[in-house]
Coordinates of C-alpha atoms in Angstrom, one line a residue:
X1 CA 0.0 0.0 0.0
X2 CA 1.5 3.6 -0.5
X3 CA 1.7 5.5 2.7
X4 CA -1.1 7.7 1.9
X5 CA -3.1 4.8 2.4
X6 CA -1.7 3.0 5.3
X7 CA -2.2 6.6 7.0
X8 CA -5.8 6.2 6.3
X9 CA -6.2 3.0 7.8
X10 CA -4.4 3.0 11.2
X11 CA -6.7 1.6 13.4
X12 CA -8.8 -0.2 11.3
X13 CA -9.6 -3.7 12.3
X14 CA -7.7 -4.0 15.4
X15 CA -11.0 -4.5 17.8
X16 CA -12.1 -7.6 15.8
X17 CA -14.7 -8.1 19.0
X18 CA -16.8 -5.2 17.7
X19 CA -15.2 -4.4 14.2
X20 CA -14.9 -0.8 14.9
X21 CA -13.6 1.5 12.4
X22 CA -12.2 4.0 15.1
X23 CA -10.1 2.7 17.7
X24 CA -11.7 2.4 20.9
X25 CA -10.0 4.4 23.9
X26 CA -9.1 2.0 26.7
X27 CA -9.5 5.0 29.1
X28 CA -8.6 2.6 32.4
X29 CA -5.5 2.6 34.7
X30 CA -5.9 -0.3 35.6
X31 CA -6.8 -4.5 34.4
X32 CA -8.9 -7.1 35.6
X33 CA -6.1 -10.3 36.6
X34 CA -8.4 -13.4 35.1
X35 CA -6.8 -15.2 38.4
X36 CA -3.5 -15.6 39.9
X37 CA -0.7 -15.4 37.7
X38 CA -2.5 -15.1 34.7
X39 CA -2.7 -12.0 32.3
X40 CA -5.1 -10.4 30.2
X41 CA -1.3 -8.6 27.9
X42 CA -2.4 -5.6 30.5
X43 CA -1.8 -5.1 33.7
X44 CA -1.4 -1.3 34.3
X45 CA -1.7 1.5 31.7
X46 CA 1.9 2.6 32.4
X47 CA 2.7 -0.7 30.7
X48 CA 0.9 -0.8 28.1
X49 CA -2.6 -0.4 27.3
X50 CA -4.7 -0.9 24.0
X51 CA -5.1 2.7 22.6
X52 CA -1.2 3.5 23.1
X53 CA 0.2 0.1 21.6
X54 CA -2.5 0.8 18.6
X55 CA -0.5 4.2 18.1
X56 CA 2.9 2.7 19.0
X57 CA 2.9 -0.4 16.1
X58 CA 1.5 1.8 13.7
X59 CA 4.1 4.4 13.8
X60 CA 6.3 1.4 13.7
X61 CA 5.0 0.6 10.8
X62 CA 4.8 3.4 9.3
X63 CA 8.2 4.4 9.9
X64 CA 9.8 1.3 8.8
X65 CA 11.4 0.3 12.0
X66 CA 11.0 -2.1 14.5
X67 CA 9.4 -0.7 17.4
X68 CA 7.8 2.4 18.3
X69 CA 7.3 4.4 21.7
X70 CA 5.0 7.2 22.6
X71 CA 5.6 9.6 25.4
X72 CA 4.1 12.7 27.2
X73 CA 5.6 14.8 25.2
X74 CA 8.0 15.1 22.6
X75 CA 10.7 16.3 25.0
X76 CA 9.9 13.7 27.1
X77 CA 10.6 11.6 24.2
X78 CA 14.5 13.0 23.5
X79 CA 14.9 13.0 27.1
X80 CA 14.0 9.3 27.3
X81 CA 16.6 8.5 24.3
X82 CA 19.2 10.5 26.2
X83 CA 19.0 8.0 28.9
X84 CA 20.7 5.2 26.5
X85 CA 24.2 7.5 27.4
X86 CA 26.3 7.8 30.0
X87 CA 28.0 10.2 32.0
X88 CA 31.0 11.5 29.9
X89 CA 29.6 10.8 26.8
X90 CA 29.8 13.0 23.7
X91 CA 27.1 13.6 21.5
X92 CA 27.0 16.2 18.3
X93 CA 23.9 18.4 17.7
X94 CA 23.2 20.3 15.4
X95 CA 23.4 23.8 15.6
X96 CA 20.4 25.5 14.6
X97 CA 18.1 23.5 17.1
X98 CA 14.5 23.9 18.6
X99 CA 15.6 26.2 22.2
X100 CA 13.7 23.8 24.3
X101 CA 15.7 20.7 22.9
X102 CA 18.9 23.0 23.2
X103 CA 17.6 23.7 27.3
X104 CA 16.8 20.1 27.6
X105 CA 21.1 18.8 26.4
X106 CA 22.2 22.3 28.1
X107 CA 20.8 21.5 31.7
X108 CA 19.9 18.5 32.6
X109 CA 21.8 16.7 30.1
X110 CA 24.7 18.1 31.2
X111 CA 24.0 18.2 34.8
X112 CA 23.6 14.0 34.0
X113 CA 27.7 14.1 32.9
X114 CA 26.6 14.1 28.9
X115 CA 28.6 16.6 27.0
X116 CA 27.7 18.4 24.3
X117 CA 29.1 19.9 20.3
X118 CA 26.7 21.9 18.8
X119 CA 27.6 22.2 15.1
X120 CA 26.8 23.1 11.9
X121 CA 26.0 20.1 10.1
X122 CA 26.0 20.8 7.0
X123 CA 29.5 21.6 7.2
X124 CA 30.4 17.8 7.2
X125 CA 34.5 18.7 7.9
X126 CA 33.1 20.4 11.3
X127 CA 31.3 17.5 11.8
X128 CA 34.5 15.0 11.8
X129 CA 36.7 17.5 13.2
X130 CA 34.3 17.1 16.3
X131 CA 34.1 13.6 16.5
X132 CA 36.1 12.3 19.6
X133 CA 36.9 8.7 20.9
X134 CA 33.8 9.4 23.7
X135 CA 31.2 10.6 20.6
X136 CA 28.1 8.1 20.9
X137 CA 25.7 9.7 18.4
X138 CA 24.7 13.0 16.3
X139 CA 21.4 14.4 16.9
X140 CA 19.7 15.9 13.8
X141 CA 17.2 18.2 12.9
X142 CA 16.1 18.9 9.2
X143 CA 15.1 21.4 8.3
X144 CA 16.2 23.0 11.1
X145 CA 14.7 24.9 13.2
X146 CA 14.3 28.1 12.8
X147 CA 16.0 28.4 9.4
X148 CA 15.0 25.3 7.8
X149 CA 18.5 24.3 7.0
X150 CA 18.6 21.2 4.9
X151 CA 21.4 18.2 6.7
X152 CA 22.7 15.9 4.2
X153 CA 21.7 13.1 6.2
X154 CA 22.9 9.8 3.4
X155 CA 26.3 11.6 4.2
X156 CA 25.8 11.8 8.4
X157 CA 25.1 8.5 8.5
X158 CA 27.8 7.2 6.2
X159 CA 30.1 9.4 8.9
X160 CA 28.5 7.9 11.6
X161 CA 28.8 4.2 10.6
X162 CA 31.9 4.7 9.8
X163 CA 33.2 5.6 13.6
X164 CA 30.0 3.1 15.1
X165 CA 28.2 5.9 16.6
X166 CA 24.6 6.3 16.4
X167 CA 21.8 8.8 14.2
X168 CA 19.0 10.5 16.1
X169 CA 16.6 12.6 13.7
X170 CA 14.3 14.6 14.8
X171 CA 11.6 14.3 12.0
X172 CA 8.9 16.7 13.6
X173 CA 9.2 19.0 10.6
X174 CA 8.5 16.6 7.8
X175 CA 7.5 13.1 9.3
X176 CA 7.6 9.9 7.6
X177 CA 5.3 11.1 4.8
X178 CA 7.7 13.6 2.9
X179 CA 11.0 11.7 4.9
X180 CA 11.9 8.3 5.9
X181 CA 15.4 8.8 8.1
X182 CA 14.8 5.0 9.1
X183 CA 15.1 3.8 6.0
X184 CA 18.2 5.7 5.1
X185 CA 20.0 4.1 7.6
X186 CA 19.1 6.2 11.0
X187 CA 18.7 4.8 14.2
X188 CA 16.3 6.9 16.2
X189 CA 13.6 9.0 14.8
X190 CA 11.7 11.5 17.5
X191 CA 9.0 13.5 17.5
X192 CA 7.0 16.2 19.0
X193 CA 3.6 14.4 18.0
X194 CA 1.7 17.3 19.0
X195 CA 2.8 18.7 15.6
X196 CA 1.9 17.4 11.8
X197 CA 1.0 13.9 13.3
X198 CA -2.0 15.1 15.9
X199 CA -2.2 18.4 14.0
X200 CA -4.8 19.7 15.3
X201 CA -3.3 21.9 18.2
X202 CA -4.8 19.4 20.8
X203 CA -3.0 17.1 22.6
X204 CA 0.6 17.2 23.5
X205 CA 2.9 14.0 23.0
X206 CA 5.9 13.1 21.5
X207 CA 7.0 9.6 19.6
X208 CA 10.4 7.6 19.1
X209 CA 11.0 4.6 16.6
X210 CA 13.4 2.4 16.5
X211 CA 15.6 0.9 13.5
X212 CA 16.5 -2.3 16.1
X213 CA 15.3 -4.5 18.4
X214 CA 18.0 -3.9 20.6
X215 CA 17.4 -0.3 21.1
X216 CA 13.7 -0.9 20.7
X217 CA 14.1 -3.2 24.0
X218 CA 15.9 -0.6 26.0
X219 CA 13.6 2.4 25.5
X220 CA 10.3 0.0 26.0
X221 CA 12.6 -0.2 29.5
X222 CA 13.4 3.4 30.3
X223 CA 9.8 4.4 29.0
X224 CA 7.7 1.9 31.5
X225 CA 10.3 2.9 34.6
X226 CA 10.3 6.5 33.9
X227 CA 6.5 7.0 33.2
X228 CA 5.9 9.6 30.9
X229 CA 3.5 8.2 28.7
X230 CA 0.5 9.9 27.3
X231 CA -3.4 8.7 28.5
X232 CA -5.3 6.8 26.0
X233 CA -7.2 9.8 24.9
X234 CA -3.9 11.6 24.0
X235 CA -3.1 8.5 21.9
X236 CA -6.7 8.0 20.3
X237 CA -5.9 12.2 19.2
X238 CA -2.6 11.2 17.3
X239 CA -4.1 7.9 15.3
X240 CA -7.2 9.8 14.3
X241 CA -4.7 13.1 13.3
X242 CA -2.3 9.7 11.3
X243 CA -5.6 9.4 8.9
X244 CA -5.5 13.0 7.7
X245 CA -1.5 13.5 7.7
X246 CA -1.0 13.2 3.9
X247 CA -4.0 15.3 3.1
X248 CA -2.5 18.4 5.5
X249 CA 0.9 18.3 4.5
X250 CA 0.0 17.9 0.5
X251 CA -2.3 21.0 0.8
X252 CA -0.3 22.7 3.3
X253 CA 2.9 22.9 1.9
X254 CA 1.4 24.1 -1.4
X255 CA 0.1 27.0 0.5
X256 CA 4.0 27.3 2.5
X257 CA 5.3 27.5 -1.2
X258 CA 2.8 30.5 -2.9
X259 CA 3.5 32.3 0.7
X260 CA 7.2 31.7 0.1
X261 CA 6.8 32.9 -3.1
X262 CA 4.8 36.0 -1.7
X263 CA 7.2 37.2 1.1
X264 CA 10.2 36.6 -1.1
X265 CA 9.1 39.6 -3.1
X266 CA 7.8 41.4 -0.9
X267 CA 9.5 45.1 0.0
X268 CA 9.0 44.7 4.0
X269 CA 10.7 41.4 3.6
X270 CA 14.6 41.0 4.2
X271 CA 14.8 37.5 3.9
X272 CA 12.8 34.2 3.7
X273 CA 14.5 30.6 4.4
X274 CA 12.2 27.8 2.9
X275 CA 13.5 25.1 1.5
X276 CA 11.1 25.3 -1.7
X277 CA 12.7 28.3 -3.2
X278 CA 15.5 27.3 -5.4
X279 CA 17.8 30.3 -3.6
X280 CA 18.0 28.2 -0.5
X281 CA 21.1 26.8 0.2
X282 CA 19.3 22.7 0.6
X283 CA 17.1 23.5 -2.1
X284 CA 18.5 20.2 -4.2
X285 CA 19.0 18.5 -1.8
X286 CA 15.8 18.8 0.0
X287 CA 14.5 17.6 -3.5
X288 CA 16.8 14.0 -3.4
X289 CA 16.2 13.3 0.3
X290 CA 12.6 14.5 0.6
X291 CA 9.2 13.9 -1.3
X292 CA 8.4 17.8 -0.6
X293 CA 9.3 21.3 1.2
X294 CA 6.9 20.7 4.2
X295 CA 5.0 23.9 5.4
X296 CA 7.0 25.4 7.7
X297 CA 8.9 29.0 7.2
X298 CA 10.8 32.0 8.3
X299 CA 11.3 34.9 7.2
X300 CA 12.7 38.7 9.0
X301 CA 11.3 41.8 8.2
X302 CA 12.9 44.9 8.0
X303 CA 12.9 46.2 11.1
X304 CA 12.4 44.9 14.6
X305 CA 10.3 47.8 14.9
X306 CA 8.0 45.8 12.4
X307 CA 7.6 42.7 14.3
X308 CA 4.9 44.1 17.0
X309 CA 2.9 45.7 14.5
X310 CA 2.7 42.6 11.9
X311 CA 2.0 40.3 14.8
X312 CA -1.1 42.4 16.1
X313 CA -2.1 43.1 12.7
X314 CA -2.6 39.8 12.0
X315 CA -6.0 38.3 11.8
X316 CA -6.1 34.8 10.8
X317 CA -2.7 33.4 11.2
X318 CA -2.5 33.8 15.0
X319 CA 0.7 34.3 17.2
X320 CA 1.1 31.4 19.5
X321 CA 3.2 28.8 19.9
X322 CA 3.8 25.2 18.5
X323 CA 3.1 24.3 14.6
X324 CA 2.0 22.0 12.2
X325 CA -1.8 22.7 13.3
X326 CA -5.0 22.8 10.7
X327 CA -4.8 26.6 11.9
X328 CA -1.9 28.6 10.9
X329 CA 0.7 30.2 13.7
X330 CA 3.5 32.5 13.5
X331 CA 6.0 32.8 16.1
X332 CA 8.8 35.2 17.2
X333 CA 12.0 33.0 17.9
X334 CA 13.7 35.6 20.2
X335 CA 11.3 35.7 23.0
X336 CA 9.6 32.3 22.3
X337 CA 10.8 29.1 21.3
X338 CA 15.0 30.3 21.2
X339 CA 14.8 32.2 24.3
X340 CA 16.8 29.9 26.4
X341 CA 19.5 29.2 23.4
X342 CA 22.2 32.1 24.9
X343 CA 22.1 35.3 23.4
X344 CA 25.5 35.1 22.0
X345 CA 24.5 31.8 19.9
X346 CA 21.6 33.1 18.8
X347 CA 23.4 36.1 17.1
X348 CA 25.8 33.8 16.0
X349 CA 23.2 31.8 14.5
X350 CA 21.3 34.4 12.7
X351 CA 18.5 34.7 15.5
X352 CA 17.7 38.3 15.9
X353 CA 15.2 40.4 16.4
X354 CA 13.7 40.6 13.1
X355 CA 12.7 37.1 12.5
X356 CA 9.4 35.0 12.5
X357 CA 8.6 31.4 12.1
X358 CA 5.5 30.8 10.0
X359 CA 4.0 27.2 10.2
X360 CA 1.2 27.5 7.4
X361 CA -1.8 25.5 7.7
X362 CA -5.1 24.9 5.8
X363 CA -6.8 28.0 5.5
X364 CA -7.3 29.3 1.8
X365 CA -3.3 30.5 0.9
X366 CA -4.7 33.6 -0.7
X367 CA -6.5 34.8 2.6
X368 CA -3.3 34.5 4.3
X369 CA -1.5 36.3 1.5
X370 CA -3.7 39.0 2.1
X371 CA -3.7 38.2 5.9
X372 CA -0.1 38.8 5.4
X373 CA -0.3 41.8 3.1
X374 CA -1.9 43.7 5.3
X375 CA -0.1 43.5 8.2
X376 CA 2.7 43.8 6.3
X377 CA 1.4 47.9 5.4
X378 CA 2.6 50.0 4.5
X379 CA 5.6 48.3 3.3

């Protein structure tokens, strides 16, 4: 089946007691023994229970790997997968990072005895040149977030088998449907689920599949010790957001590429980074490791003394957090979602004052053109 289809049907068939279309939700803590020693497959929702292993095989499946995990949220997710290292371990990040991921290796990944290289990774003779005899895996975001910086990542992963250290993608930006990391050769993939996969800005969870059974075995592990799994409501959310996820990202990253388009000639515009426009730097090779551009964008205006005026301009793309919603949001990086990256990175990565992150979602693309236009005046 193409994955368009298998997106559709997730869920379908498992309750073969009722035939149910939709996936019941088990919404219990707790299961009935049948007598001593003997087991229903559920004892305790922490465990497992019905709804979440629905979600969990069929992201498996979807991804290509061999087990999949769901979690709180989708920090909770990387935070799980940092528990596979040890104290004095080295792992390589990329650079241009979501802040709270960046907080999460900063603080209490350090404070844990991991250490840290952010990099740029598309530089691949930085990468090498930070690759030490303690280095246990590279963590990678693409695009990147916030400037939707393309990673070669057929060329990390050659690197990285090469010195035996493990790949962690975070897919949140594309999923599975426009990029399959597992099937290049990856290891981990993570998301924040409360993106494109429930997308529609209600429920919070996060995701990690596995490429083996041996790491597959060892998150199951941390996941059920640790706890931060999400109730069988939150997992219902993310199945029933699986059946639409082709359908959003096909429409919305049409609508990310006319915007694109838009902003890129537009005179209060400095800059826009999208990986559909064929100035951008991973333009090509977006194309070759990707089935699309996805829907999310940034772009900085011309002043900083723009930024509060466009944002309370605005009438149907609304300022607020998080992306890859039905409803389109636009964010400000410097007080929001890169406000605990230092100040000195994030001038050294570009971050200033001027720019916004635009995740477009399904509203007509010429109302937000003119959404746009507008509060763009009178520049």
């Amino acid at each position: 089946m193409k994955l368009a289809t298998q997106l559709v049907q997730v869920g379908v068939g498992r309750d073969r007691g009722t035939g149910a279309i939709s996936m019941p939700i088990y919404q219990t803590a707790t299961f009935r023994h049948p007598g001593l020693g003997q087991s229903t497959g559920y004892d305790y929702s922490r465990s497992g229970n019905p709804t979440r292993q629905a979600l969990e095989e069929s992201m498996c499946s979807l991804e290509g790997g061999k087990r999949g995990l769901a979690f709180a949220s989708g920090m909770a997710a990387i935070a799980a997968v940092m528990q596979l290292f040890r104290p004095g371990d080295h792992l390589l990040v990329c650079d241009d990072i979501y802040g709270g991921t960046y907080r999460l290796f900063a603080t209490l990944g350090a404070a844990n005895g991991l250490k840290f290289s952010f990099t740029d990774l598309t530089d691949l003779d930085a990468l090498t040149g930070n690759i030490t005899p303690t280095t246990r895996a590279i963590f990678v975001e693409t695009p990147t977030n916030p400037f939707m910086k393309i990673i070669d990542l057929e060329a990390i992963i050659g690197i990285a088998k090469r010195y035996g250290i493990l790949v962690i993608v975070d897919n949140t930006f594309f999923t599975s449907y426009l990029q399959r990391p597992l099937e290049m050769g990856a290891d981990l993939v993570v998301y924040s689920a409360t993106k494109y996969i429930g997308g529609h800005n209600d429920v919070v969870a996060g995701l990690v599949v596995c490429r083996s059974e041996e790491l597959g075995e060892k998150l199951a592990f941390i996941q059920n010790v640790a706890g931060a799994v999400p109730g069988p409501l939150d997992c219902w959310l993310l199945l029933r957001g699986l059946k639409t996820l082709a359908a959003r990202l096909e429409w919305a990253q049409a609508s990310a590429l006319h915007l694109a388009r838009f902003l890129d000639q537009h005179p209060g515009v400095k800059k826009v980074y999208f990986p559909g426009l064929p100035g951008h730097p991973g333009h090509e090779l977006c194309k070759k490791q990707a089935r699309g551009f996805g829907a999310m964008l940034s772009f900085e205006v011309k002043s900083k003394e723009m930024v509060p005026q466009v944002l309370e301009k605005l009438k149907i793309i609304s300022f607020a957090e998080s992306l890859g919603g039905v409803e389109s949001l636009i964010t400000y990086p410097e007080t929001q979602t890169h406000a605990d990256v230092p100040e000195e990175a994030r001038r050294r990565l570009g971050i200033n004052e001027c720019l916004l992150r635009l995740s477009v979602g399904l509203e007509d693309a010429c109302d937000l053109e003119a959404d746009l236009s507008q509060a763009l005046r009178p520049w």
